[in-house]
Every structure is written in C-alpha cells, then in structure tokens.
Amino acid sequence: EARGQLLYVEDNPANRNLMQMVVKKMPNVELAVAADGETGLLAARRNLPKLIFMDINLPNMSGYDALSALGETPETKNIPVVAVSALAMSKEVQRGIDAGFSDYVTKPIVVAEIRRLIVKYLSD
C-alpha cells in the first residue's frame, strides 16, 4: 500500500488539480504542490517527500535545473524524481532518464500511469 508524502512541482493549475484528484483516492498519500522550481526546491528541502513529480517546463527554472539542485543536497539527492513533460519523443524521454529522473511520464497525464508510479515508489 502506498504511503508517504508526494511533492508535485507543476505550473499548470489543471494538472495540479488532476494530481489532487488521483491522490485523494489514496488515503495514506499526502500531496504537496509547488508552482515553480524554486518553491519546489524549498518544499523538498523542508518536507523531504518520498517522491517528487517534476514538470520539465517550469517558469524561471527548468525541471532539469531543479533536479540538478536536488542532487546537490544530501537530504534530497536520493528522493526519486519523476519527469512530467509534454515532450513524448523517445530522445526526450532518454534525455530525462540520462539526466537522472527515475521515471518519465508524458502529458496529458494518464491517471492509471500516475497511480502505478505512486504505488511503485511509495509502497514499503
């Protein structure tokens, strides 16, 4: 059973709302959201979530830059980070995995895929 805190870094309110609907059906999963990379980094360092979903295309700081910053801090470098992107080309997916993302999901978000990843990373 999935349990623990999940952080979703996403600037699009509709996508944040969709994630909230997914997590609402998972009673032991707590969701925190951030609208940009800087806020996401602060939330990650403060809350130390067990899993982060990170939009690649964020204002001011890309998901790649945020991932890199998470990797520089001992407390956050081992948190799995799943890339979320509208770019579905296999070379983009490979770039994400090569950069250190644990998984890569494409938009529009497929609820079953998100749920599968939450269970994968948040189950004991």
GROMACS .gro file of N, CA, C and O in nm:
model
  496
    1GLU      N    1   0.084  -0.120   0.000
    1GLU     CA    2   0.000   0.000   0.000
    1GLU      C    3   0.088   0.125   0.000
    1GLU      O    4   0.183   0.135   0.076
    2ALA      N    5   0.052   0.219  -0.085
    2ALA     CA    6   0.129   0.342  -0.096
    2ALA      C    7   0.106   0.431   0.025
    2ALA      O    8  -0.008   0.451   0.068
    3ARG      N    9   0.216   0.484   0.080
    3ARG     CA   10   0.204   0.578   0.191
    3ARG      C   11   0.323   0.673   0.190
    3ARG      O   12   0.433   0.636   0.150
    4GLY      N   13   0.299   0.796   0.235
    4GLY     CA   14   0.406   0.893   0.243
    4GLY      C   15   0.370   1.020   0.169
    4GLY      O   16   0.261   1.034   0.113
    5GLN      N   17   0.464   1.115   0.171
    5GLN     CA   18   0.437   1.242   0.106
    5GLN      C   19   0.492   1.247  -0.036
    5GLN      O   20   0.603   1.203  -0.064
    6LEU      N   21   0.411   1.303  -0.121
    6LEU     CA   22   0.442   1.323  -0.262
    6LEU      C   23   0.444   1.473  -0.288
    6LEU      O   24   0.355   1.544  -0.241
    7LEU      N   25   0.545   1.519  -0.359
    7LEU     CA   26   0.552   1.660  -0.399
    7LEU      C   27   0.534   1.668  -0.549
    7LEU      O   28   0.601   1.595  -0.623
    8TYR      N   29   0.444   1.753  -0.595
    8TYR     CA   30   0.422   1.774  -0.739
    8TYR      C   31   0.458   1.917  -0.773
    8TYR      O   32   0.396   2.011  -0.722
    9VAL      N   33   0.561   1.933  -0.856
    9VAL     CA   34   0.606   2.066  -0.898
    9VAL      C   35   0.553   2.088  -1.040
    9VAL      O   36   0.599   2.025  -1.135
   10GLU      N   37   0.456   2.178  -1.052
   10GLU     CA   38   0.382   2.196  -1.178
   10GLU      C   39   0.321   2.335  -1.182
   10GLU      O   40   0.255   2.375  -1.086
   11ASP      N   41   0.343   2.407  -1.292
   11ASP     CA   42   0.289   2.544  -1.300
   11ASP      C   43   0.145   2.548  -1.354
   11ASP      O   44   0.079   2.650  -1.341
   12ASN      N   45   0.096   2.439  -1.409
   12ASN     CA   46  -0.039   2.439  -1.466
   12ASN      C   47  -0.142   2.394  -1.361
   12ASN      O   48  -0.139   2.280  -1.316
   13PRO      N   49  -0.234   2.485  -1.324
   13PRO     CA   50  -0.332   2.453  -1.219
   13PRO      C   51  -0.418   2.331  -1.254
   13PRO      O   52  -0.451   2.253  -1.165
   14ALA      N   53  -0.454   2.312  -1.380
   14ALA     CA   54  -0.538   2.198  -1.419
   14ALA      C   55  -0.465   2.066  -1.391
   14ALA      O   56  -0.525   1.970  -1.342
   15ASN      N   57  -0.335   2.063  -1.418
   15ASN     CA   58  -0.257   1.942  -1.391
   15ASN      C   59  -0.243   1.918  -1.242
   15ASN      O   60  -0.250   1.804  -1.195
   16ARG      N   61  -0.225   2.025  -1.164
   16ARG     CA   62  -0.218   2.010  -1.017
   16ARG      C   63  -0.351   1.956  -0.965
   16ARG      O   64  -0.353   1.868  -0.878
   17ASN      N   65  -0.462   2.006  -1.019
   17ASN     CA   66  -0.594   1.959  -0.975
   17ASN      C   67  -0.614   1.811  -1.006
   17ASN      O   68  -0.670   1.738  -0.925
   18LEU      N   69  -0.568   1.770  -1.124
   18LEU     CA   70  -0.579   1.628  -1.162
   18LEU      C   71  -0.501   1.541  -1.064
   18LEU      O   72  -0.551   1.438  -1.018
   19MET      N   73  -0.380   1.583  -1.030
   19MET     CA   74  -0.298   1.507  -0.934
   19MET      C   75  -0.368   1.500  -0.798
   19MET      O   76  -0.368   1.397  -0.732
   20GLN      N   77  -0.431   1.612  -0.758
   20GLN     CA   78  -0.503   1.611  -0.630
   20GLN      C   79  -0.618   1.511  -0.632
   20GLN      O   80  -0.642   1.442  -0.533
   21MET      N   81  -0.686   1.499  -0.747
   21MET     CA   82  -0.795   1.401  -0.758
   21MET      C   83  -0.741   1.258  -0.749
   21MET      O   84  -0.803   1.173  -0.686
   22VAL      N   85  -0.627   1.232  -0.811
   22VAL     CA   86  -0.566   1.099  -0.805
   22VAL      C   87  -0.528   1.064  -0.661
   22VAL      O   88  -0.561   0.956  -0.611
   23VAL      N   89  -0.460   1.155  -0.594
   23VAL     CA   90  -0.410   1.129  -0.459
   23VAL      C   91  -0.523   1.121  -0.356
   23VAL      O   92  -0.513   1.047  -0.259
   24LYS      N   93  -0.631   1.194  -0.380
   24LYS     CA   94  -0.745   1.191  -0.288
   24LYS      C   95  -0.797   1.048  -0.268
   24LYS      O   96  -0.848   1.013  -0.163
   25LYS      N   97  -0.782   0.964  -0.372
   25LYS     CA   98  -0.830   0.826  -0.364
   25LYS      C   99  -0.726   0.733  -0.299
   25LYS      O  100  -0.745   0.613  -0.293
   26MET      N  101  -0.614   0.789  -0.255
   26MET     CA  102  -0.508   0.711  -0.191
   26MET      C  103  -0.492   0.764  -0.049
   26MET      O  104  -0.418   0.860  -0.026
   27PRO      N  105  -0.562   0.705   0.048
   27PRO     CA  106  -0.575   0.764   0.181
   27PRO      C  107  -0.444   0.786   0.257
   27PRO      O  108  -0.439   0.874   0.343
   28ASN      N  109  -0.340   0.709   0.229
   28ASN     CA  110  -0.216   0.725   0.304
   28ASN      C  111  -0.109   0.804   0.231
   28ASN      O  112   0.007   0.805   0.271
   29VAL      N  113  -0.150   0.869   0.122
   29VAL     CA  114  -0.057   0.952   0.046
   29VAL      C  115  -0.096   1.098   0.067
   29VAL      O  116  -0.211   1.137   0.051
   30GLU      N  117   0.003   1.177   0.107
   30GLU     CA  118  -0.018   1.320   0.130
   30GLU      C  119   0.046   1.395   0.014
   30GLU      O  120   0.159   1.366  -0.025
   31LEU      N  121  -0.026   1.491  -0.042
   31LEU     CA  122   0.023   1.567  -0.157
   31LEU      C  123   0.057   1.709  -0.119
   31LEU      O  124  -0.021   1.779  -0.055
   32ALA      N  125   0.177   1.752  -0.160
   32ALA     CA  126   0.215   1.892  -0.152
   32ALA      C  127   0.238   1.937  -0.296
   32ALA      O  128   0.286   1.859  -0.378
   33VAL      N  129   0.202   2.062  -0.328
   33VAL     CA  130   0.224   2.112  -0.462
   33VAL      C  131   0.305   2.241  -0.459
   33VAL      O  132   0.303   2.314  -0.361
   34ALA      N  133   0.379   2.263  -0.568
   34ALA     CA  134   0.455   2.385  -0.585
   34ALA      C  135   0.440   2.428  -0.730
   34ALA      O  136   0.437   2.344  -0.820
   35ALA      N  137   0.430   2.558  -0.754
   35ALA     CA  138   0.402   2.608  -0.888
   35ALA      C  139   0.527   2.640  -0.970
   35ALA      O  140   0.518   2.670  -1.088
   36ASP      N  141   0.645   2.635  -0.907
   36ASP     CA  142   0.768   2.661  -0.982
   36ASP      C  143   0.885   2.589  -0.916
   36ASP      O  144   0.872   2.536  -0.805
   37GLY      N  145   0.997   2.586  -0.986
   37GLY     CA  146   1.113   2.511  -0.939
   37GLY      C  147   1.168   2.559  -0.806
   37GLY      O  148   1.202   2.479  -0.719
   38GLU      N  149   1.176   2.691  -0.789
   38GLU     CA  150   1.232   2.745  -0.664
   38GLU      C  151   1.147   2.703  -0.545
   38GLU      O  152   1.199   2.658  -0.442
   39THR      N  153   1.015   2.719  -0.558
   39THR     CA  154   0.924   2.681  -0.450
   39THR      C  155   0.931   2.530  -0.427
   39THR      O  156   0.926   2.483  -0.313
   40GLY      N  157   0.943   2.455  -0.536
   40GLY     CA  158   0.954   2.310  -0.526
   40GLY      C  159   1.078   2.267  -0.449
   40GLY      O  160   1.072   2.177  -0.367
   41LEU      N  161   1.190   2.334  -0.476
   41LEU     CA  162   1.314   2.302  -0.404
   41LEU      C  163   1.299   2.331  -0.255
   41LEU      O  164   1.341   2.251  -0.171
   42LEU      N  165   1.240   2.445  -0.223
   42LEU     CA  166   1.218   2.480  -0.082
   42LEU      C  167   1.129   2.375  -0.014
   42LEU      O  168   1.159   2.330   0.096
   43ALA      N  169   1.021   2.336  -0.083
   43ALA     CA  170   0.929   2.237  -0.027
   43ALA      C  171   0.999   2.102  -0.010
   43ALA      O  172   0.979   2.034   0.091
   44ALA      N  173   1.081   2.064  -0.107
   44ALA     CA  174   1.152   1.936  -0.099
   44ALA      C  175   1.248   1.935   0.019
   44ALA      O  176   1.257   1.836   0.093
   45ARG      N  177   1.319   2.044   0.038
   45ARG     CA  178   1.417   2.051   0.148
   45ARG      C  179   1.349   2.057   0.284
   45ARG      O  180   1.400   2.005   0.383
   46ARG      N  181   1.232   2.122   0.288
   46ARG     CA  182   1.160   2.137   0.415
   46ARG      C  183   1.086   2.009   0.452
   46ARG      O  184   1.088   1.968   0.568
   47ASN      N  185   1.019   1.946   0.354
   47ASN     CA  186   0.930   1.834   0.383
   47ASN      C  187   0.991   1.696   0.360
   47ASN      O  188   0.939   1.598   0.407
   48LEU      N  189   1.101   1.690   0.282
   48LEU     CA  190   1.165   1.564   0.245
   48LEU      C  191   1.063   1.458   0.202
   48LEU      O  192   1.046   1.355   0.268
   49PRO      N  193   0.990   1.485   0.091
   49PRO     CA  194   0.890   1.388   0.044
   49PRO      C  195   0.957   1.259  -0.001
   49PRO      O  196   1.078   1.256  -0.027
   50LYS      N  197   0.878   1.152  -0.009
   50LYS     CA  198   0.932   1.023  -0.054
   50LYS      C  199   0.938   1.014  -0.206
   50LYS      O  200   1.003   0.926  -0.261
   51LEU      N  201   0.865   1.104  -0.275
   51LEU     CA  202   0.859   1.102  -0.421
   51LEU      C  203   0.826   1.242  -0.472
   51LEU      O  204   0.748   1.314  -0.410
   52ILE      N  205   0.887   1.279  -0.584
   52ILE     CA  206   0.859   1.408  -0.647
   52ILE      C  207   0.821   1.385  -0.793
   52ILE      O  208   0.890   1.312  -0.865
   53PHE      N  209   0.710   1.446  -0.835
   53PHE     CA  210   0.677   1.455  -0.977
   53PHE      C  211   0.717   1.597  -1.018
   53PHE      O  212   0.676   1.693  -0.954
   54MET      N  213   0.799   1.609  -1.123
   54MET     CA  214   0.857   1.738  -1.162
   54MET      C  215   0.826   1.769  -1.308
   54MET      O  216   0.869   1.697  -1.398
   55ASP      N  217   0.751   1.876  -1.329
   55ASP     CA  218   0.729   1.923  -1.465
   55ASP      C  219   0.864   1.968  -1.521
   55ASP      O  220   0.946   2.027  -1.450
   56ILE      N  221   0.890   1.937  -1.648
   56ILE     CA  222   1.016   1.976  -1.710
   56ILE      C  223   1.016   2.125  -1.746
   56ILE      O  224   1.114   2.196  -1.730
   57ASN      N  225   0.899   2.169  -1.796
   57ASN     CA  226   0.888   2.305  -1.849
   57ASN      C  227   0.831   2.401  -1.745
   57ASN      O  228   0.714   2.436  -1.750
   58LEU      N  229   0.914   2.442  -1.651
   58LEU     CA  230   0.869   2.532  -1.544
   58LEU      C  231   0.918   2.674  -1.572
   58LEU      O  232   1.021   2.693  -1.636
   59PRO      N  233   0.846   2.775  -1.521
   59PRO     CA  234   0.894   2.913  -1.537
   59PRO      C  235   1.020   2.937  -1.453
   59PRO      O  236   1.035   2.880  -1.345
   60ASN      N  237   1.111   3.015  -1.503
   60ASN     CA  238   1.234   3.059  -1.436
   60ASN      C  239   1.341   2.952  -1.418
   60ASN      O  240   1.458   2.979  -1.433
   61MET      N  241   1.300   2.832  -1.381
   61MET     CA  242   1.396   2.724  -1.357
   61MET      C  243   1.339   2.596  -1.415
   61MET      O  244   1.230   2.555  -1.377
   62SER      N  245   1.409   2.531  -1.507
   62SER     CA  246   1.356   2.409  -1.569
   62SER      C  247   1.355   2.294  -1.469
   62SER      O  248   1.425   2.296  -1.367
   63GLY      N  249   1.278   2.192  -1.502
   63GLY     CA  250   1.277   2.072  -1.420
   63GLY      C  251   1.415   2.008  -1.413
   63GLY      O  252   1.454   1.950  -1.312
   64TYR      N  253   1.493   2.021  -1.523
   64TYR     CA  254   1.630   1.968  -1.523
   64TYR      C  255   1.716   2.042  -1.421
   64TYR      O  256   1.794   1.981  -1.347
   65ASP      N  257   1.703   2.175  -1.418
   65ASP     CA  258   1.781   2.255  -1.321
   65ASP      C  259   1.740   2.222  -1.178
   65ASP      O  260   1.825   2.212  -1.088
   66ALA      N  261   1.610   2.205  -1.156
   66ALA     CA  262   1.561   2.171  -1.023
   66ALA      C  263   1.612   2.032  -0.980
   66ALA      O  264   1.655   2.014  -0.867
   67LEU      N  265   1.611   1.937  -1.074
   67LEU     CA  266   1.662   1.803  -1.045
   67LEU      C  267   1.810   1.810  -1.005
   67LEU      O  268   1.854   1.747  -0.909
   68SER      N  269   1.885   1.889  -1.080
   68SER     CA  270   2.027   1.906  -1.052
   68SER      C  271   2.048   1.965  -0.912
   68SER      O  272   2.133   1.918  -0.836
   69ALA      N  273   1.968   2.065  -0.877
   69ALA     CA  274   1.979   2.128  -0.744
   69ALA      C  275   1.944   2.029  -0.634
   69ALA      O  276   2.008   2.027  -0.529
   70LEU      N  277   1.843   1.944  -0.657
   70LEU     CA  278   1.807   1.842  -0.558
   70LEU      C  279   1.924   1.746  -0.537
   70LEU      O  280   1.950   1.702  -0.425
   71GLY      N  281   1.995   1.717  -0.644
   71GLY     CA  282   2.108   1.625  -0.637
   71GLY      C  283   2.228   1.678  -0.562
   71GLY      O  284   2.316   1.602  -0.522
   72GLU      N  285   2.231   1.810  -0.541
   72GLU     CA  286   2.344   1.873  -0.471
   72GLU      C  287   2.328   1.873  -0.320
   72GLU      O  288   2.420   1.911  -0.248
   73THR      N  289   2.208   1.837  -0.272
   73THR     CA  290   2.181   1.840  -0.128
   73THR      C  291   2.171   1.697  -0.075
   73THR      O  292   2.090   1.620  -0.126
   74PRO      N  293   2.250   1.662   0.026
   74PRO     CA  294   2.247   1.524   0.077
   74PRO      C  295   2.108   1.476   0.117
   74PRO      O  296   2.072   1.361   0.092
   75GLU      N  297   2.026   1.565   0.175
   75GLU     CA  298   1.893   1.525   0.223
   75GLU      C  299   1.798   1.494   0.108
   75GLU      O  300   1.703   1.419   0.126
   76THR      N  301   1.820   1.555  -0.009
   76THR     CA  302   1.724   1.539  -0.119
   76THR      C  303   1.778   1.459  -0.237
   76THR      O  304   1.701   1.424  -0.327
   77LYS      N  305   1.906   1.427  -0.236
   77LYS     CA  306   1.963   1.366  -0.358
   77LYS      C  307   1.913   1.225  -0.386
   77LYS      O  308   1.918   1.180  -0.500
   78ASN      N  309   1.860   1.155  -0.285
   78ASN     CA  310   1.812   1.019  -0.308
   78ASN      C  311   1.660   1.008  -0.323
   78ASN      O  312   1.607   0.898  -0.334
   79ILE      N  313   1.592   1.123  -0.326
   79ILE     CA  314   1.447   1.120  -0.347
   79ILE      C  315   1.421   1.091  -0.495
   79ILE      O  316   1.475   1.159  -0.582
   80PRO      N  317   1.341   0.987  -0.527
   80PRO     CA  318   1.310   0.963  -0.668
   80PRO      C  319   1.230   1.079  -0.726
   80PRO      O  320   1.139   1.130  -0.661
   81VAL      N  321   1.269   1.122  -0.846
   81VAL     CA  322   1.201   1.233  -0.914
   81VAL      C  323   1.153   1.183  -1.050
   81VAL      O  324   1.232   1.134  -1.130
   82VAL      N  325   1.023   1.194  -1.073
   82VAL     CA  326   0.963   1.153  -1.200
   82VAL      C  327   0.941   1.277  -1.286
   82VAL      O  328   0.876   1.373  -1.242
   83ALA      N  329   0.996   1.276  -1.406
   83ALA     CA  330   0.976   1.386  -1.501
   83ALA      C  331   0.835   1.380  -1.557
   83ALA      O  332   0.783   1.273  -1.586
   84VAL      N  333   0.773   1.498  -1.571
   84VAL     CA  334   0.642   1.509  -1.633
   84VAL      C  335   0.657   1.609  -1.747
   84VAL      O  336   0.699   1.723  -1.724
   85SER      N  337   0.628   1.566  -1.869
   85SER     CA  338   0.655   1.653  -1.983
   85SER      C  339   0.558   1.628  -2.098
   85SER      O  340   0.511   1.517  -2.118
   86ALA      N  341   0.532   1.734  -2.174
   86ALA     CA  342   0.452   1.720  -2.296
   86ALA      C  343   0.537   1.662  -2.409
   86ALA      O  344   0.485   1.620  -2.511
   87LEU      N  345   0.669   1.660  -2.391
   87LEU     CA  346   0.760   1.608  -2.494
   87LEU      C  347   0.768   1.456  -2.483
   87LEU      O  348   0.825   1.403  -2.389
   88ALA      N  349   0.710   1.388  -2.584
   88ALA     CA  350   0.699   1.243  -2.576
   88ALA      C  351   0.796   1.170  -2.668
   88ALA      O  352   0.798   1.048  -2.671
   89MET      N  353   0.878   1.243  -2.743
   89MET     CA  354   0.973   1.179  -2.834
   89MET      C  355   1.070   1.093  -2.754
   89MET      O  356   1.112   1.131  -2.645
   90SER      N  357   1.109   0.979  -2.810
   90SER     CA  358   1.195   0.888  -2.735
   90SER      C  359   1.328   0.953  -2.697
   90SER      O  360   1.382   0.926  -2.591
   91LYS      N  361   1.380   1.044  -2.779
   91LYS     CA  362   1.506   1.111  -2.743
   91LYS      C  363   1.487   1.204  -2.622
   91LYS      O  364   1.579   1.221  -2.542
   92GLU      N  365   1.369   1.263  -2.608
   92GLU     CA  366   1.340   1.347  -2.492
   92GLU      C  367   1.329   1.262  -2.366
   92GLU      O  368   1.379   1.299  -2.260
   93VAL      N  369   1.262   1.147  -2.379
   93VAL     CA  370   1.248   1.056  -2.266
   93VAL      C  371   1.388   1.009  -2.223
   93VAL      O  372   1.422   1.011  -2.105
   94GLN      N  373   1.471   0.971  -2.321
   94GLN     CA  374   1.606   0.924  -2.290
   94GLN      C  375   1.688   1.035  -2.224
   94GLN      O  376   1.764   1.010  -2.130
   95ARG      N  377   1.672   1.158  -2.272
   95ARG     CA  378   1.743   1.271  -2.212
   95ARG      C  379   1.705   1.285  -2.063
   95ARG      O  380   1.792   1.308  -1.978
   96GLY      N  381   1.576   1.267  -2.035
   96GLY     CA  382   1.530   1.277  -1.897
   96GLY      C  383   1.589   1.169  -1.808
   96GLY      O  384   1.636   1.195  -1.697
   97ILE      N  385   1.590   1.046  -1.859
   97ILE     CA  386   1.646   0.934  -1.782
   97ILE      C  387   1.797   0.954  -1.764
   97ILE      O  388   1.851   0.934  -1.654
   98ASP      N  389   1.865   0.997  -1.870
   98ASP     CA  390   2.009   1.022  -1.863
   98ASP      C  391   2.042   1.132  -1.761
   98ASP      O  392   2.146   1.129  -1.697
   99ALA      N  393   1.951   1.229  -1.747
   99ALA     CA  394   1.974   1.341  -1.655
   99ALA      C  395   1.956   1.297  -1.509
   99ALA      O  396   1.997   1.369  -1.418
  100GLY      N  397   1.894   1.181  -1.489
  100GLY     CA  398   1.879   1.131  -1.351
  100GLY      C  399   1.736   1.119  -1.303
  100GLY      O  400   1.713   1.086  -1.186
  101PHE      N  401   1.638   1.148  -1.390
  101PHE     CA  402   1.500   1.126  -1.347
  101PHE      C  403   1.477   0.976  -1.331
  101PHE      O  404   1.528   0.895  -1.408
  102SER      N  405   1.400   0.937  -1.229
  102SER     CA  406   1.373   0.797  -1.200
  102SER      C  407   1.277   0.736  -1.301
  102SER      O  408   1.285   0.617  -1.332
  103ASP      N  409   1.184   0.817  -1.349
  103ASP     CA  410   1.086   0.775  -1.449
  103ASP      C  411   1.048   0.899  -1.528
  103ASP      O  412   1.084   1.012  -1.491
  104TYR      N  413   0.971   0.878  -1.636
  104TYR     CA  414   0.934   0.988  -1.725
  104TYR      C  415   0.792   0.962  -1.770
  104TYR      O  416   0.764   0.857  -1.826
  105VAL      N  417   0.701   1.055  -1.742
  105VAL     CA  418   0.563   1.042  -1.790
  105VAL      C  419   0.530   1.161  -1.879
  105VAL      O  420   0.583   1.270  -1.861
  106THR      N  421   0.444   1.134  -1.976
  106THR     CA  422   0.411   1.238  -2.071
  106THR      C  423   0.270   1.291  -2.047
  106THR      O  424   0.183   1.221  -1.994
  107LYS      N  425   0.251   1.417  -2.084
  107LYS     CA  426   0.120   1.480  -2.078
  107LYS      C  427   0.051   1.457  -2.212
  107LYS      O  428   0.118   1.449  -2.313
  108PRO      N  429  -0.082   1.451  -2.216
  108PRO     CA  430  -0.168   1.461  -2.099
  108PRO      C  431  -0.148   1.343  -2.003
  108PRO      O  432  -0.125   1.231  -2.047
  109ILE      N  433  -0.159   1.374  -1.875
  109ILE     CA  434  -0.136   1.274  -1.770
  109ILE      C  435  -0.241   1.163  -1.779
  109ILE      O  436  -0.360   1.189  -1.795
  110VAL      N  437  -0.193   1.039  -1.772
  110VAL     CA  438  -0.281   0.922  -1.767
  110VAL      C  439  -0.290   0.880  -1.620
  110VAL      O  440  -0.189   0.845  -1.559
  111VAL      N  441  -0.411   0.887  -1.565
  111VAL     CA  442  -0.431   0.861  -1.422
  111VAL      C  443  -0.375   0.726  -1.380
  111VAL      O  444  -0.306   0.716  -1.278
  112ALA      N  445  -0.399   0.622  -1.458
  112ALA     CA  446  -0.352   0.488  -1.421
  112ALA      C  447  -0.199   0.483  -1.412
  112ALA      O  448  -0.143   0.416  -1.325
  113GLU      N  449  -0.132   0.555  -1.500
  113GLU     CA  450   0.015   0.560  -1.500
  113GLU      C  451   0.066   0.631  -1.375
  113GLU      O  452   0.160   0.586  -1.310
  114ILE      N  453   0.003   0.742  -1.340
  114ILE     CA  454   0.042   0.817  -1.221
  114ILE      C  455   0.022   0.730  -1.097
  114ILE      O  456   0.109   0.720  -1.011
  115ARG      N  457  -0.093   0.665  -1.090
  115ARG     CA  458  -0.123   0.579  -0.975
  115ARG      C  459  -0.021   0.465  -0.965
  115ARG      O  460   0.028   0.434  -0.857
  116ARG      N  461   0.014   0.406  -1.080
  116ARG     CA  462   0.112   0.296  -1.082
  116ARG      C  463   0.247   0.345  -1.027
  116ARG      O  464   0.312   0.275  -0.948
  117LEU      N  465   0.290   0.464  -1.067
  117LEU     CA  466   0.418   0.516  -1.021
  117LEU      C  467   0.416   0.551  -0.872
  117LEU      O  468   0.513   0.527  -0.800
  118ILE      N  469   0.304   0.606  -0.825
  118ILE     CA  470   0.292   0.636  -0.682
  118ILE      C  471   0.304   0.507  -0.602
  118ILE      O  472   0.378   0.501  -0.503
  119VAL      N  473   0.235   0.402  -0.646
  119VAL     CA  474   0.242   0.274  -0.575
  119VAL      C  475   0.385   0.218  -0.583
  119VAL      O  476   0.438   0.169  -0.484
  120LYS      N  477   0.447   0.228  -0.701
  120LYS     CA  478   0.583   0.176  -0.718
  120LYS      C  479   0.682   0.239  -0.619
  120LYS      O  480   0.761   0.170  -0.556
  121TYR      N  481   0.676   0.370  -0.605
  121TYR     CA  482   0.774   0.440  -0.522
  121TYR      C  483   0.733   0.459  -0.375
  121TYR      O  484   0.819   0.479  -0.291
  122LEU      N  485   0.605   0.454  -0.346
  122LEU     CA  486   0.561   0.480  -0.208
  122LEU      C  487   0.514   0.355  -0.134
  122LEU      O  488   0.460   0.365  -0.025
  123SER      N  489   0.533   0.238  -0.193
  123SER     CA  490   0.498   0.116  -0.121
  123SER      C  491   0.622   0.064  -0.048
  123SER      O  492   0.732   0.069  -0.101
  124ASP      N  493   0.600   0.015   0.072
  124ASP     CA  494   0.714  -0.030   0.153
  124ASP      C  495   0.774  -0.158   0.099
  124ASP      O  496   0.707  -0.247   0.059
   0.00000   0.00000   0.00000
